CSV table of N, CA and C in Angstrom, one decimal:
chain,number,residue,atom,x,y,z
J,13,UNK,N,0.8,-1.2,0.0
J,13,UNK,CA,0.0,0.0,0.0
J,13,UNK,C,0.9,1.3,0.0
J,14,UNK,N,1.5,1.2,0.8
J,14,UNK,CA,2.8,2.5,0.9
J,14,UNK,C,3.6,2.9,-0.3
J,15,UNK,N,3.9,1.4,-0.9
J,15,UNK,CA,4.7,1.9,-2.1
J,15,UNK,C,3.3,2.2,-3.2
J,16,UNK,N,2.8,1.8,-3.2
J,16,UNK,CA,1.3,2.0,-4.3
J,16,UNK,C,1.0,3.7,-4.2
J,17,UNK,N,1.0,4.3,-2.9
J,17,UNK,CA,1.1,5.6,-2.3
J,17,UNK,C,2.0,7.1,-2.8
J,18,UNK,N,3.4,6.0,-3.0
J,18,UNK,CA,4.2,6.5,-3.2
J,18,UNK,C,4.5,6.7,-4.7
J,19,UNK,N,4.3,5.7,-5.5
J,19,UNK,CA,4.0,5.8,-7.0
J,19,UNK,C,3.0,7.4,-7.1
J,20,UNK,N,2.1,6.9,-6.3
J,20,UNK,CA,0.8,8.2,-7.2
J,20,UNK,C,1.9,9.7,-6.5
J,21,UNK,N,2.7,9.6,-6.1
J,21,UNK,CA,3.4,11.1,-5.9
J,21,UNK,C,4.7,11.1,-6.5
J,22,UNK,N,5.0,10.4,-6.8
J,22,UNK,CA,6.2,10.0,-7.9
J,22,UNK,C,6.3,11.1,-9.2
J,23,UNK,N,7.2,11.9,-9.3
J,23,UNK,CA,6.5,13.4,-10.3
J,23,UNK,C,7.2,12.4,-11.7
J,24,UNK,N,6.5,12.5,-12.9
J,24,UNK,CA,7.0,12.0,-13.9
J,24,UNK,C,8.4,13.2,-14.3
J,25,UNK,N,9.6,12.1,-14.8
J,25,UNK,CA,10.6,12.7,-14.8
J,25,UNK,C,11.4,12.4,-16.4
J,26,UNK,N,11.0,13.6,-17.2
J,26,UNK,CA,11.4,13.3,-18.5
J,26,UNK,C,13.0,13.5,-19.0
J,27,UNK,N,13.1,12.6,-19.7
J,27,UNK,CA,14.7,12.5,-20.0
J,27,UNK,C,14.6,13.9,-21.4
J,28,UNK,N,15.7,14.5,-20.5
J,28,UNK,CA,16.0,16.0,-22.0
J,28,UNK,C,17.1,15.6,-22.5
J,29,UNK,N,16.8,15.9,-24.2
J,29,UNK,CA,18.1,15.5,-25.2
J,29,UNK,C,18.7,16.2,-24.3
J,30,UNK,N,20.7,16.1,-24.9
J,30,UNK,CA,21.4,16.6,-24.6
J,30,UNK,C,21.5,18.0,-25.5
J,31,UNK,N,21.3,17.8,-26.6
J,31,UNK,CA,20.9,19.3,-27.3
J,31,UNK,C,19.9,20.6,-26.6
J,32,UNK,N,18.7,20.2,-26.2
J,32,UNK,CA,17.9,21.2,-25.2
J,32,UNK,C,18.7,21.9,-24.1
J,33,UNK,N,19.5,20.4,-23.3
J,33,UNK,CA,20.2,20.8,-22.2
J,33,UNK,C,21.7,21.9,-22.9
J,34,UNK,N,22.1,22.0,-23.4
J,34,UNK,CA,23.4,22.7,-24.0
J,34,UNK,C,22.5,23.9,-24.3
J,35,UNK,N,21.4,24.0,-25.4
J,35,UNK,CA,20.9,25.5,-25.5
J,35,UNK,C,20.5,26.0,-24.1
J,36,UNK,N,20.0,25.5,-22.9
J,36,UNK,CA,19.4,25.9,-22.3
J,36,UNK,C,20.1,26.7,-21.4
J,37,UNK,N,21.2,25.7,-21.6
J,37,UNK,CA,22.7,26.5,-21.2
J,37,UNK,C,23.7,27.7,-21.4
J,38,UNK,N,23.5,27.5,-22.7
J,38,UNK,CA,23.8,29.2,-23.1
J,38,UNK,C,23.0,30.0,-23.4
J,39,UNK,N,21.5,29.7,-23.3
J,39,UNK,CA,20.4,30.5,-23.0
J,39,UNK,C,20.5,31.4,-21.7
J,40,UNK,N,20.7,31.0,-20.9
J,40,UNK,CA,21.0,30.9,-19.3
J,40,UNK,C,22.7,32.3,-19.2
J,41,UNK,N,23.4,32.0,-19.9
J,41,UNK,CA,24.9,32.3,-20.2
J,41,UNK,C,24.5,33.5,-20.5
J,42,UNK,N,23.3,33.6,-21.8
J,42,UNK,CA,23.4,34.8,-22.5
J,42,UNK,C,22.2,35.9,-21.7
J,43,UNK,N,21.8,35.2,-21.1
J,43,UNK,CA,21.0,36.6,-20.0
J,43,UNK,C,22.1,37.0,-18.9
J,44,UNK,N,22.7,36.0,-18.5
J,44,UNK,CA,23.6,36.6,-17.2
J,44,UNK,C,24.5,37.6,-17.8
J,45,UNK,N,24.8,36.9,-19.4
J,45,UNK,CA,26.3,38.0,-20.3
J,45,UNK,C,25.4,39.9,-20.2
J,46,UNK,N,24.2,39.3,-20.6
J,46,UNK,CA,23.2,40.7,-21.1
J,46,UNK,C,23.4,41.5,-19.7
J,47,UNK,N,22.8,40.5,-18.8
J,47,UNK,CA,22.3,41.5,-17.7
J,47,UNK,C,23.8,42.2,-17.1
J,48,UNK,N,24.6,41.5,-16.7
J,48,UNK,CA,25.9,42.1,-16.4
J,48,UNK,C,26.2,43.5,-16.6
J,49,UNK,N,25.9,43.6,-18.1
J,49,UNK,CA,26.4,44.3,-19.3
J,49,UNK,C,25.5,45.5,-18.8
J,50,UNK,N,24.0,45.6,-18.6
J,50,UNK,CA,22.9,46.1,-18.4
J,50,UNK,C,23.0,46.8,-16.6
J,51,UNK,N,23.3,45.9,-15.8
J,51,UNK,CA,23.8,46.4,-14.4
J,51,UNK,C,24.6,47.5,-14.8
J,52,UNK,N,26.0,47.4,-15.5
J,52,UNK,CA,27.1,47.5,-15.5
J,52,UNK,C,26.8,49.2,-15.6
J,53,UNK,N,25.6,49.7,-16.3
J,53,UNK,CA,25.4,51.1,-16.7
J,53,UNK,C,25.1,51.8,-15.2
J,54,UNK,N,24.9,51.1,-14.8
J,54,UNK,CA,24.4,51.7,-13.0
J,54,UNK,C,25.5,52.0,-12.1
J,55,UNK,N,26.8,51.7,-12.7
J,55,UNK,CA,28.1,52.1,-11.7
J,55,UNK,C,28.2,53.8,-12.0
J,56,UNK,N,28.6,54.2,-11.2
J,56,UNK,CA,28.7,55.7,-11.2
J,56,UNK,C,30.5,55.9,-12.2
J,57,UNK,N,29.7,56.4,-13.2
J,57,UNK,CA,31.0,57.0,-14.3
J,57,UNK,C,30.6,56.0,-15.6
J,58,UNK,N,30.4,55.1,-15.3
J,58,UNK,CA,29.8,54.7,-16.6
J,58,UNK,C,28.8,55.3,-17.6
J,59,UNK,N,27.9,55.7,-17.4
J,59,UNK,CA,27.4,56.8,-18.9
J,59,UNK,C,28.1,57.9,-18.6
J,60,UNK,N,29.2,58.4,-18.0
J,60,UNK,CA,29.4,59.4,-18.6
J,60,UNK,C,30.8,58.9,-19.5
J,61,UNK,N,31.2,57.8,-18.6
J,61,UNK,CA,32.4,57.2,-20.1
J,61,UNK,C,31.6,56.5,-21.4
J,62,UNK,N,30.9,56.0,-21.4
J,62,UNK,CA,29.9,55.9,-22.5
J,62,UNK,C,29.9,57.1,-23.6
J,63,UNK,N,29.3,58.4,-22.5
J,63,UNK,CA,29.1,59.6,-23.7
J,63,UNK,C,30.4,59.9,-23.8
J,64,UNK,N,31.7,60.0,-23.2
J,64,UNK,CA,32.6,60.4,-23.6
J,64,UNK,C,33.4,59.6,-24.4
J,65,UNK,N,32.8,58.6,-24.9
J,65,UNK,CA,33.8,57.4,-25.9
J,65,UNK,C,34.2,56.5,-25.5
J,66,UNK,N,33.8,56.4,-23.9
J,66,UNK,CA,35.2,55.1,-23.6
J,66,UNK,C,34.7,53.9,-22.9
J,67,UNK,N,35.0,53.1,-23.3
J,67,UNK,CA,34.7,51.6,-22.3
J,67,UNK,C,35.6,51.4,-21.4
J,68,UNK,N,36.2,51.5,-19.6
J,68,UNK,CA,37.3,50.5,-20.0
J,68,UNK,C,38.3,52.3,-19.8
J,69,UNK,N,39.4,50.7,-20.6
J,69,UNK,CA,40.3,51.6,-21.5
J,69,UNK,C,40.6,52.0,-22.8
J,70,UNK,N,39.3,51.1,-23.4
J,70,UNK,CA,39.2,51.2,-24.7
J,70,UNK,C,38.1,52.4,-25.3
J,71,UNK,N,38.8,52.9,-26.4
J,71,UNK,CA,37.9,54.1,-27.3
J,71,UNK,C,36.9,53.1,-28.0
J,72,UNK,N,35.5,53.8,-28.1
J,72,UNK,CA,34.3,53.2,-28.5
J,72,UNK,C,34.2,53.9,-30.3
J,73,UNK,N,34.8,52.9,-30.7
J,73,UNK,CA,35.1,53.0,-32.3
J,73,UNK,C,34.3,52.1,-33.4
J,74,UNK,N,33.9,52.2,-34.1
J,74,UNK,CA,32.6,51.4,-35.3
J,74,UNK,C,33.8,49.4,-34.9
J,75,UNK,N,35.2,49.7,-35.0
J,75,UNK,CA,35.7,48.3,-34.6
J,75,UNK,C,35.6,47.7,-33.5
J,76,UNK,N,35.2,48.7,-32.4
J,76,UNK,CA,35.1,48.2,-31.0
J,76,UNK,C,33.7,47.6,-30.9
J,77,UNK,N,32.9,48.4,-31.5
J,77,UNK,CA,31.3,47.6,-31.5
J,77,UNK,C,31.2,46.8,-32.1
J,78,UNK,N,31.9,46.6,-33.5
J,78,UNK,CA,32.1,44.8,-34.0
J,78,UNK,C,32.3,43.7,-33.2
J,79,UNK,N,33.6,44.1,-32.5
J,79,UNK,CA,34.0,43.1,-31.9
J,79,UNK,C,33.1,43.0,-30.3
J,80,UNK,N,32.5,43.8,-30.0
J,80,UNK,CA,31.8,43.4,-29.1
J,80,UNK,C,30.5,42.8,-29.1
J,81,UNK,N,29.8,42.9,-30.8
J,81,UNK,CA,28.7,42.3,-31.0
J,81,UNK,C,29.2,41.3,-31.2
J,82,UNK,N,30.3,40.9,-32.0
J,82,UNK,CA,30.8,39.7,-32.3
J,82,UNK,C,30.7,37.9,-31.1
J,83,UNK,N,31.2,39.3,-30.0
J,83,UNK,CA,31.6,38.5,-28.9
J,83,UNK,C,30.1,37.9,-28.2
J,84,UNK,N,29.5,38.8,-28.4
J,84,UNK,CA,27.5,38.3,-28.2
J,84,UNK,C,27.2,37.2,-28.8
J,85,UNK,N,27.5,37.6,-29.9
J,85,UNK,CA,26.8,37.1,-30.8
J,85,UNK,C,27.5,35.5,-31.0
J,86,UNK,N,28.5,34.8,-30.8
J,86,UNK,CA,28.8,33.9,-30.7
J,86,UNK,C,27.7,33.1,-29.6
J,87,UNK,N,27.8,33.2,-28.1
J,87,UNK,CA,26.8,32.5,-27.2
J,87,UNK,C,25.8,32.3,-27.8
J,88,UNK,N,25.3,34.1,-28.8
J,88,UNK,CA,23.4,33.9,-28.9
J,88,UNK,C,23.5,32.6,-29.8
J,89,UNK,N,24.4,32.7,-31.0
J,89,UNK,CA,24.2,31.9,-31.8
J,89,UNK,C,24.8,29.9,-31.2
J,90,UNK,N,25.3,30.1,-30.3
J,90,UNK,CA,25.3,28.3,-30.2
J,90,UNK,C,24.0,28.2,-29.1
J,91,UNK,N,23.0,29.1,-29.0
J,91,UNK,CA,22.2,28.1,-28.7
J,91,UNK,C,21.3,27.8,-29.8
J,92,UNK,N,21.2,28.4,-30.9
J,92,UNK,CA,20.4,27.9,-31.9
J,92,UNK,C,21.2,26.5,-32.5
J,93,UNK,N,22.7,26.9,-32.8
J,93,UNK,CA,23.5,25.8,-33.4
J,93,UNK,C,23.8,24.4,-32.5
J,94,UNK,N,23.5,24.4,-30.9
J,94,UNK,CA,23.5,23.5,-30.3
J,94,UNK,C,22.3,22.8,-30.7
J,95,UNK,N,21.2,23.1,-31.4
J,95,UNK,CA,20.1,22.3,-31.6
J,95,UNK,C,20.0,21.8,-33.0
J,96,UNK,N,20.5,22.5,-33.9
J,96,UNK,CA,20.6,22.2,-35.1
J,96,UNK,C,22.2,21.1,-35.9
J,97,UNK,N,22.9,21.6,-35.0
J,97,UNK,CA,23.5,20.9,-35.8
J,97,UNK,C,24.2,19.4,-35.6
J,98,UNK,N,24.7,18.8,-36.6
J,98,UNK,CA,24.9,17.1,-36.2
J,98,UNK,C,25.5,16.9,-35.0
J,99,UNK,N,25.2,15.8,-34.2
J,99,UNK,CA,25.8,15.8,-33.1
J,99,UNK,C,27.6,15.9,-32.4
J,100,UNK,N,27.5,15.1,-34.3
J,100,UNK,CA,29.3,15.6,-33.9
J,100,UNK,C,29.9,16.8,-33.8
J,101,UNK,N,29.3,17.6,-34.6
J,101,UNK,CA,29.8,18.8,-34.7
J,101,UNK,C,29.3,19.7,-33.6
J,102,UNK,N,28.3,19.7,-33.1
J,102,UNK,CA,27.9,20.2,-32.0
J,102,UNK,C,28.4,20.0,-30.6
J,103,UNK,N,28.5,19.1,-31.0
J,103,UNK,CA,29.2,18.6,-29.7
J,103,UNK,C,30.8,19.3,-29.8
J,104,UNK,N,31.2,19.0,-30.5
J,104,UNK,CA,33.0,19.9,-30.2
J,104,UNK,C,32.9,20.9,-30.3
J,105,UNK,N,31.9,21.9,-31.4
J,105,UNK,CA,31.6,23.4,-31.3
J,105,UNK,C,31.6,23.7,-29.7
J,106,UNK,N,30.2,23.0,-28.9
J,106,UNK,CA,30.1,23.0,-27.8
J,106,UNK,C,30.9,23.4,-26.9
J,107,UNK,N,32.0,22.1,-27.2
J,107,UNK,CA,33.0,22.3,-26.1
J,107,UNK,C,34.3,23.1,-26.3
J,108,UNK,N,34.5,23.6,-27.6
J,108,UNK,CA,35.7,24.6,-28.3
J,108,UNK,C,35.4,26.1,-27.6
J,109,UNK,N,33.9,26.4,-28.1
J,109,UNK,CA,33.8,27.6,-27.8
J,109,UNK,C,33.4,28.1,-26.1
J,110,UNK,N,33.2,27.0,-25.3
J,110,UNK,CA,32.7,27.0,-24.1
J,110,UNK,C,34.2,27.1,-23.3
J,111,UNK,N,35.1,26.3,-24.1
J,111,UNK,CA,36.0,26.6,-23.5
J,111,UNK,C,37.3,28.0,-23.6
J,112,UNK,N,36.9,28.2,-24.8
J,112,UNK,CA,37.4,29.3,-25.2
J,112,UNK,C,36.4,30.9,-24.3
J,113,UNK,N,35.6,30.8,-24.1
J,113,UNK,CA,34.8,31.8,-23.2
J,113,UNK,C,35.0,31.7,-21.7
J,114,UNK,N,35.6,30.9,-21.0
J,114,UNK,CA,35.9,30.8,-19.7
J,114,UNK,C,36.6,31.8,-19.6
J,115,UNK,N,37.6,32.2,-19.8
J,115,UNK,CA,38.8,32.9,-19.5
J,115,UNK,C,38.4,34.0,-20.4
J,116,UNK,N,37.6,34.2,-21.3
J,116,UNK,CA,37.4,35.5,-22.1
J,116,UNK,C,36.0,35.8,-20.6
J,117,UNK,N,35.5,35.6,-20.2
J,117,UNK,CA,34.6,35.8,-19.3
J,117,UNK,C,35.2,36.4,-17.8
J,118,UNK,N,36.2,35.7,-17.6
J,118,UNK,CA,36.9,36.4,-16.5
J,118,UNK,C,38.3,37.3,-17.0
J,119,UNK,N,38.2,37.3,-18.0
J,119,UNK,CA,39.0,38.5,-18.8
J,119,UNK,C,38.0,39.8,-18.5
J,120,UNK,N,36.8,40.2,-18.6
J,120,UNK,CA,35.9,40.9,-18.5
J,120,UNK,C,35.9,41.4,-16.8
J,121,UNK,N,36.5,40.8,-15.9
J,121,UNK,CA,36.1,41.2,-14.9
J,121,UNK,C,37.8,42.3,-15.1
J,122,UNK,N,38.4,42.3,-15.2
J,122,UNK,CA,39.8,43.3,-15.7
J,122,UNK,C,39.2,44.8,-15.3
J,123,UNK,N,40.4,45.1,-14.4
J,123,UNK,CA,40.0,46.6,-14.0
J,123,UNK,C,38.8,46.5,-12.8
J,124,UNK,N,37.4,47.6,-12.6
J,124,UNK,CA,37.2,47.5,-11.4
J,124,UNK,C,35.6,46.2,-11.8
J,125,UNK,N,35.9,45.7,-10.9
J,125,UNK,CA,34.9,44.5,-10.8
J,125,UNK,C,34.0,44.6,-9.4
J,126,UNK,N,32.4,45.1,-9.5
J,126,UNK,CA,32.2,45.1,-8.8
J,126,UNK,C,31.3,43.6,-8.1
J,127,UNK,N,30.8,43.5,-6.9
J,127,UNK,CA,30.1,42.1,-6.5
J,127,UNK,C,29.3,41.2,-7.1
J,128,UNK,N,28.3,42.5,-7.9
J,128,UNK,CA,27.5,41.6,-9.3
J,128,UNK,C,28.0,41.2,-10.3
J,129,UNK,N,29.3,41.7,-11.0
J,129,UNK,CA,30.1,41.1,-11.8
J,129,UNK,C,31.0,39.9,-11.6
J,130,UNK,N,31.2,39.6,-10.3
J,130,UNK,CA,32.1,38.4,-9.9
J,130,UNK,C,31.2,37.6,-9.8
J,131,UNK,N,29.9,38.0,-9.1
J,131,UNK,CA,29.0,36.6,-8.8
J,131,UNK,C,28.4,36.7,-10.1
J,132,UNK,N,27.7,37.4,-10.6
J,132,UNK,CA,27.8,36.9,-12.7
J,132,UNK,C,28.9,35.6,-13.6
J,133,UNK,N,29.8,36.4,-13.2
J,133,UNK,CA,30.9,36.0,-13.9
J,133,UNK,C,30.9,34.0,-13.5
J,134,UNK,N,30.9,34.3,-12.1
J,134,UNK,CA,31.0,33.1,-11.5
J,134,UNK,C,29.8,32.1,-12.2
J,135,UNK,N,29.1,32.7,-11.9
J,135,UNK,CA,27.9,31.5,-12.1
J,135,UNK,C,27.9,31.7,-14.2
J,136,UNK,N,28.3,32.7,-15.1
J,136,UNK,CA,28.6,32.2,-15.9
J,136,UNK,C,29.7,31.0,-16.4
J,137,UNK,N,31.0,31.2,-15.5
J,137,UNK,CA,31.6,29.8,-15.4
J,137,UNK,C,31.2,29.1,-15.8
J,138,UNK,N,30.6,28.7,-14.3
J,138,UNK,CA,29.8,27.5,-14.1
J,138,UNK,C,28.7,26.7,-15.1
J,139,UNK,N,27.7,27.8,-15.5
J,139,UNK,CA,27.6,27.4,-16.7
J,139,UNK,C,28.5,26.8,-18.4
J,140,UNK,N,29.2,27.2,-18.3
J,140,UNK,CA,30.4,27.0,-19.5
J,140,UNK,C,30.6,25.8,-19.0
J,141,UNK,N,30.9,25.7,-17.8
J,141,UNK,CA,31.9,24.2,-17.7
J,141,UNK,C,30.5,23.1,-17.5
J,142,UNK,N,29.0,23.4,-17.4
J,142,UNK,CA,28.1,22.4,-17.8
J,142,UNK,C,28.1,22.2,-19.1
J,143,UNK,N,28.0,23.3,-20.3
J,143,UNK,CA,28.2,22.8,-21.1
J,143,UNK,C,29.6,21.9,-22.1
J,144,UNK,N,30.4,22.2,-21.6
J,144,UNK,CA,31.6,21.2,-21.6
J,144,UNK,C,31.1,19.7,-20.8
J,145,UNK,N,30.4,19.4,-19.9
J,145,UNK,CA,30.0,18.5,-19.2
J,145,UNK,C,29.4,18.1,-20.5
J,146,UNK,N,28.4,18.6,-20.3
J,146,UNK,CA,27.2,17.9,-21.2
J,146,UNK,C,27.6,17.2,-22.3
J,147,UNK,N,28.2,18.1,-23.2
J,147,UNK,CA,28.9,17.9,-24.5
J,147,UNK,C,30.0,16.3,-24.7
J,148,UNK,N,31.3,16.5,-23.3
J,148,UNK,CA,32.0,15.9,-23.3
J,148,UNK,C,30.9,14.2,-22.8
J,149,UNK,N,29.9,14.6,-22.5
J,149,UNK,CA,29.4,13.4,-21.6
J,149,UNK,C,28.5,12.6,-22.6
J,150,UNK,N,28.3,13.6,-23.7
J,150,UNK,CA,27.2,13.0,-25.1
J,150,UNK,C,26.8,11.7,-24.7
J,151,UNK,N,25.3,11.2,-24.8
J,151,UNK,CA,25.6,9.8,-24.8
J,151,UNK,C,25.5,9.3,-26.4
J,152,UNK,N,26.0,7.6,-25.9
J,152,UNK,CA,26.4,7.2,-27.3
J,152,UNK,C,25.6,6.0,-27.9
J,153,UNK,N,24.6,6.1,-29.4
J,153,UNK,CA,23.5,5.0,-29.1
J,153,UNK,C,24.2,3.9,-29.4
C-alpha cells in the first residue's frame, strides 16, 4: 500500500536530449552576459564614459562595436546551433567555444569588478563548464 502511495506522488521525470540541455545553457549564459552588461550602466561614471567614448580603457570606435557584437553574438548563436547541428559537430563546437569563453569571461572582470560582476561571472563559469560537461558526456547509441 505504501509503495502504491508512493508511486501516485512520484512526479513524472522526462529525459532531456542533450541538445535542449546545451541550449538551455547558453540560454541561461546569454542573459547573465546581457544582464551584467545592463547592471554595468548603474556604476557611477559609466554613462558618462559611454558619452565620452570610452569603455574600460578602450575608445568606443565602429571596430570596437564589432567586436563586441561579435563577442555576443557567438553564445546567442550556439544556442540555436547546439540544436541544429549534427551531433558531432555540436558537440565539439560546444566544447571549443565554451572553453574558449571561460577565461574570455573572467577577462571581462579586468580593471574595477564590482560584486555583481564576480557573482555573474561566477555562475557564468559555471555554466560554461556544464556545457563542456554535457557535450563531453554525449551519450552514445
Amino acid at each position: 500500500m505504501n509503495s502504491q502511495k508512493a508511486q501516485q506522488n512520484d512526479l513524472e521525470e522526462i529525459k532531456v536530449n542533450v541538445k535542449l540541455k546545451l541550449a538551455a545553457a547558453w540560454t541561461s549564459f546569454m542573459f547573465l552576459y546581457i544582464y551584467i552588461d545592463y547592471f554595468h550602466l548603474y556604476m557611477p561614471g559609466s554613462v558618462e564614459d559611454l558619452v565620452s567614448g570610452k569603455v574600460f580603457e578602450f575608445e568606443i570606435t565602429q571596430t570596437f562595436l564589432l567586436v563586441v557584437l561579435a563577442s555576443v553574438t557567438i553564445p546567442a548563436l550556439m544556442i540555436f546551433l547546439s540544436v541544429v547541428l549534427l551531433a558531432k559537430f555540436s558537440r565539439w563546437t560546444n566544447i571549443i567555444v565554451a572553453t574558449i569563453y571561460i577565461p574570455y569571461t573572467l577577462f571581462n572582470l579586468a580593471g574595477e569588478a564590482w560584486l555583481h560582476m564576480i557573482f555573474g561571472a561566477a555562475i557564468e563559469v559555471v555554466l560554461l563548464l556544464f556545457v563542456i560537461w554535457y557535450a563531453l558526456m554525449w551519450p552514445k547509441q
